[in-house]
mmCIF file of C-alpha atoms in Angstrom:
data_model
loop_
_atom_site.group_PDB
_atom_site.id
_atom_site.type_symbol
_atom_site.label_atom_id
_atom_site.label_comp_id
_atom_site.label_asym_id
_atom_site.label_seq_id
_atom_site.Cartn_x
_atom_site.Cartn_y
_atom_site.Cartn_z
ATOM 1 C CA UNK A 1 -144.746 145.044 15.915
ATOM 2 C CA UNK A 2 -144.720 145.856 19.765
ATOM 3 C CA UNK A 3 -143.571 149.168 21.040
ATOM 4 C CA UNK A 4 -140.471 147.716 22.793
ATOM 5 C CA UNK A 5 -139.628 145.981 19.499
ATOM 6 C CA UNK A 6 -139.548 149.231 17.808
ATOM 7 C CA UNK A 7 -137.878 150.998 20.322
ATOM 8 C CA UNK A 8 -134.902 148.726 19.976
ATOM 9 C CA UNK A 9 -134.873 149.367 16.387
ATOM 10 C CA UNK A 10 -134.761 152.503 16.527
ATOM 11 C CA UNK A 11 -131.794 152.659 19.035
ATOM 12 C CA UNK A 12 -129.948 149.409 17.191
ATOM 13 C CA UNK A 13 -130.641 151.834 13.850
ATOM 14 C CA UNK A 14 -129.178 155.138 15.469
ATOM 15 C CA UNK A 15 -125.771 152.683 16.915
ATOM 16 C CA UNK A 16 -125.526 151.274 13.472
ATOM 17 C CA UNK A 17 -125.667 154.806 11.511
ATOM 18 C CA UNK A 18 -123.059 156.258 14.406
ATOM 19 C CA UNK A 19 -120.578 153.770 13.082
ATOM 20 C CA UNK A 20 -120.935 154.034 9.752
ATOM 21 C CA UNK A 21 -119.772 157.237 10.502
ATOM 22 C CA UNK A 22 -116.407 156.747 11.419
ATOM 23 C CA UNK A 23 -113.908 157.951 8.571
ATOM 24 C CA UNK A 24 -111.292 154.818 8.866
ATOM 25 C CA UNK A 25 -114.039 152.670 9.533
ATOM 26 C CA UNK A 26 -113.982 150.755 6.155
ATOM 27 C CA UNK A 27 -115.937 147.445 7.209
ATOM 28 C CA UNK A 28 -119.081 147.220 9.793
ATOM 29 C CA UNK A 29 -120.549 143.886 11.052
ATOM 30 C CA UNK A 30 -124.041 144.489 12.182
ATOM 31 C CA UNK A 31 -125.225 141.691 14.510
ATOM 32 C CA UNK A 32 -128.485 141.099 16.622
ATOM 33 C CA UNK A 33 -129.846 137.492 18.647
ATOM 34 C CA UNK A 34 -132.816 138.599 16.854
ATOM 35 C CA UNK A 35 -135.186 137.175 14.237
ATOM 36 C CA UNK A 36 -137.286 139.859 13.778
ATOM 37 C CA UNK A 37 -137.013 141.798 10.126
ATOM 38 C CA UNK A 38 -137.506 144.884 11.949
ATOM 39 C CA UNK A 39 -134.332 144.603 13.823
ATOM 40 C CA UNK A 40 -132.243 143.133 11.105
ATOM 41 C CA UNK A 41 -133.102 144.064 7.685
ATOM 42 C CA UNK A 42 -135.264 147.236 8.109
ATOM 43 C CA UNK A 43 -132.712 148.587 10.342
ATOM 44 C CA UNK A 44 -129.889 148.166 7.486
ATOM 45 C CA UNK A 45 -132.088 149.628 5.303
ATOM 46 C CA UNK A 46 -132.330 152.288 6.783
ATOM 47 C CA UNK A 47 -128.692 152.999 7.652
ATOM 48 C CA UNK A 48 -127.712 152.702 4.370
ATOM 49 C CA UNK A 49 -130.160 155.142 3.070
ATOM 50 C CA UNK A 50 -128.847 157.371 5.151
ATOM 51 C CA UNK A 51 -124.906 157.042 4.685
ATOM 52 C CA UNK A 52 -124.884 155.861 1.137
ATOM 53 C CA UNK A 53 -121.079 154.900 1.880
ATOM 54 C CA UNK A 54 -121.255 151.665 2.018
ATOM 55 C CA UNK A 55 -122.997 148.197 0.648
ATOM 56 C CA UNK A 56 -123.582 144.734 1.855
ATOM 57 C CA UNK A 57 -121.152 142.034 1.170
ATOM 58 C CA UNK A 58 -121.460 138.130 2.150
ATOM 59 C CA UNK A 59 -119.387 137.767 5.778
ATOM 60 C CA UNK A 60 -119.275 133.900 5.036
ATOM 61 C CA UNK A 61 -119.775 132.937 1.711
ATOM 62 C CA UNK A 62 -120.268 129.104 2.760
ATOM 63 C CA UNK A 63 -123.478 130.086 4.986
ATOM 64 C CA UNK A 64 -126.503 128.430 4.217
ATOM 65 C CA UNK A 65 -129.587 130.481 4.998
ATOM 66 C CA UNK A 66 -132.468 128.747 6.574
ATOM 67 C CA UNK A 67 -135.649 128.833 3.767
ATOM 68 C CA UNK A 68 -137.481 131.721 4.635
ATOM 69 C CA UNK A 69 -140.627 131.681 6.850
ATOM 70 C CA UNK A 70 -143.815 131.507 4.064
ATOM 71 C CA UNK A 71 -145.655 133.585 6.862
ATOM 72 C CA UNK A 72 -143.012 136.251 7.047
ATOM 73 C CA UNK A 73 -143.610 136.746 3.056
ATOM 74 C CA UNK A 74 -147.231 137.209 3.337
ATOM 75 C CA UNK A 75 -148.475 141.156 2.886
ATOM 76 C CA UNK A 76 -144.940 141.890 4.015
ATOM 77 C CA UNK A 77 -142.659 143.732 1.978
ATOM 78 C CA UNK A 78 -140.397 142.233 -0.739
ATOM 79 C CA UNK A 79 -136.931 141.531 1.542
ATOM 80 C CA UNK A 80 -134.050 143.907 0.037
ATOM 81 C CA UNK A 81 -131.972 142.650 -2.900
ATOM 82 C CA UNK A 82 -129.006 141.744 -0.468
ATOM 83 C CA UNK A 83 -130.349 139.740 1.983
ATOM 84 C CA UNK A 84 -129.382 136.670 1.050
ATOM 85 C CA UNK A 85 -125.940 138.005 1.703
ATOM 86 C CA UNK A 86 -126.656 138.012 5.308
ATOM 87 C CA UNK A 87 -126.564 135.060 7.555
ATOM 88 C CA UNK A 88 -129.431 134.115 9.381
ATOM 89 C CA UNK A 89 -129.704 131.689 11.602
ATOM 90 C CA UNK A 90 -132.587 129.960 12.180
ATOM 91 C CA UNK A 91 -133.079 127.944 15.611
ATOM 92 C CA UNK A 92 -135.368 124.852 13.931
ATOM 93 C CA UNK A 93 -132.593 124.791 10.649
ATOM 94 C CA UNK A 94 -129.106 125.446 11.963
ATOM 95 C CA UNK A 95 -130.072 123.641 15.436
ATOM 96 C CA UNK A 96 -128.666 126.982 17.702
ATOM 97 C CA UNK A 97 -130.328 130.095 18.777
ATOM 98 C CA UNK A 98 -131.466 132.468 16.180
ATOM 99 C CA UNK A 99 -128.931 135.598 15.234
ATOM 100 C CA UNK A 100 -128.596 137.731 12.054
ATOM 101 C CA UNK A 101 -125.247 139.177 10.742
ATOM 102 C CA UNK A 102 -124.790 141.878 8.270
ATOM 103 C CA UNK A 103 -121.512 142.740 6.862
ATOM 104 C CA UNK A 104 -121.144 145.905 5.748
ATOM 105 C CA UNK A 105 -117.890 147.474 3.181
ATOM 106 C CA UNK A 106 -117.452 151.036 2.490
ATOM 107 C CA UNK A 107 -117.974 152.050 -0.989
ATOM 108 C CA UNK A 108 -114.644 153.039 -2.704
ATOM 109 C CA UNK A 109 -114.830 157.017 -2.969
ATOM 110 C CA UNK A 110 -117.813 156.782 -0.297
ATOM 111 C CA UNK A 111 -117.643 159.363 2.595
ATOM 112 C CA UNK A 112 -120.299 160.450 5.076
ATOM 113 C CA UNK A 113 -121.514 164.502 3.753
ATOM 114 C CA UNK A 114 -119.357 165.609 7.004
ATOM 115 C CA UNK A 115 -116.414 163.343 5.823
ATOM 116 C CA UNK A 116 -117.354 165.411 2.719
ATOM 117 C CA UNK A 117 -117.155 168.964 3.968
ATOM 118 C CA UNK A 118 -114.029 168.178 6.199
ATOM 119 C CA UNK A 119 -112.150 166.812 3.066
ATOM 120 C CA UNK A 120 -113.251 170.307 0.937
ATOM 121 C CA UNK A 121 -111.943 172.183 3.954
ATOM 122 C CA UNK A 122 -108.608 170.158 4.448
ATOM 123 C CA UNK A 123 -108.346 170.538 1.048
ATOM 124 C CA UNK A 124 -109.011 174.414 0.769
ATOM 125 C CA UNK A 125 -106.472 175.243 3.784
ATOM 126 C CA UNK A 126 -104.023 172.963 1.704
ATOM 127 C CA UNK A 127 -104.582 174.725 -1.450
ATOM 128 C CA UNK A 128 -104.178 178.075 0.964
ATOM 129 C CA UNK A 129 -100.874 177.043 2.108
ATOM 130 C CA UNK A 130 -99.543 175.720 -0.868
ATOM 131 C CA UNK A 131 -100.555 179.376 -2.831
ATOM 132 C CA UNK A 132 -98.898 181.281 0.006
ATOM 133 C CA UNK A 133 -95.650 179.046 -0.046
ATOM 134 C CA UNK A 134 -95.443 180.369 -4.135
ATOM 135 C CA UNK A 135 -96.036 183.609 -2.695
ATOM 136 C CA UNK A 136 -93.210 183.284 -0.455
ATOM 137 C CA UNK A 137 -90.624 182.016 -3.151
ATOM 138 C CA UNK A 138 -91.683 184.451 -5.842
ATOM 139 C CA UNK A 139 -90.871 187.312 -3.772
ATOM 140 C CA UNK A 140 -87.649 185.739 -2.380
ATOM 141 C CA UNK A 141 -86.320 185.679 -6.176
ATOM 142 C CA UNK A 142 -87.690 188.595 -7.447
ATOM 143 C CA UNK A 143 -85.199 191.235 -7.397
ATOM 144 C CA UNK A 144 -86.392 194.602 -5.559
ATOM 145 C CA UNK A 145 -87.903 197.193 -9.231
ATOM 146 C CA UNK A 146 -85.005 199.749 -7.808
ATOM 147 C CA UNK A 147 -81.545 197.203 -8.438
ATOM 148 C CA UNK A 148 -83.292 195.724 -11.861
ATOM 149 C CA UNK A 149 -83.627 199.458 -13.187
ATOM 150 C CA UNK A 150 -79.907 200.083 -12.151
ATOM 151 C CA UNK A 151 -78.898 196.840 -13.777
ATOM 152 C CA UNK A 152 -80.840 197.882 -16.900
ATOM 153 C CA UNK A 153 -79.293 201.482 -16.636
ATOM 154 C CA UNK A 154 -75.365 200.056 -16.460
ATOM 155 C CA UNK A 155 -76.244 197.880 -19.503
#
């Protein structure tokens, strides 16, 4: 592939990562006028390697991929299991310019390893608060030692 080409996967990979980062962000479409593998698939790959939050799900479940190109298949790598969950459009099947869409769903229970360490530390300053709150009670309706030995004593 050309050195341009792999530039702008490498920036359309860094954009696609940034928003998988996003906490409320539960759903991502990734979409490029592209063809290439490089752009589309490699570049999801990779994002999801490296978030682990989220999986591929169909965007249109009616699409019909194009047959894939017997040239593309050819010493090239197997395509990943969830391709064919993408749509790809191919300009000499679906009579249009080419595109490829990728929808993307969070993972229930899937955060980001910062979503991670900001949920331990919201819930550590909760668990803080909630310990000193007890505190707070506990010594609100605890008698002072001197009035429960003079209750004792009138006994």
């Amino acid at each position: 592939a050309g050195a341009r080409l792999k530039r702008l996967a490498a920036f359309q990979r860094r954009i696609l990562q940034h928003a998988m980062k996003f906490p409320k962000a539960r759903t991502v479409v990734y979409s490029t006028c592209s063809l290439h593998r490089l752009e589309n698939e490699d570049v999801v790959t990779a994002a999801l390697s490296a978030s682990g939050a989220f999986q591929v799900t169909s965007a249109v479940p009616w699409w019909r991929n194009a047959p894939r190109n017997a040239e593309e298949g050819a010493g090239a790598e197997p395509l990943p299991s969830w391709a064919h969950l993408c749509l790809r459009s191919e300009p000499g099947f679906h009579r249009c310019r080419g595109f490829f869409l990728c929808r993307l769903d969070r993972v229930d229970g899937g955060a980001t390893a910062e979503e991670q360490l900001t949920q331990r530390k919201r819930r550590k300053r909760k668990l803080a608060e909630l310990k000193k709150s007890q505190r707070a009670t506990e010594d609100r309706f605890q008698a002072p030692a001197s009035k429960k030995r003079k209750g004792k004593a009138a006994s």
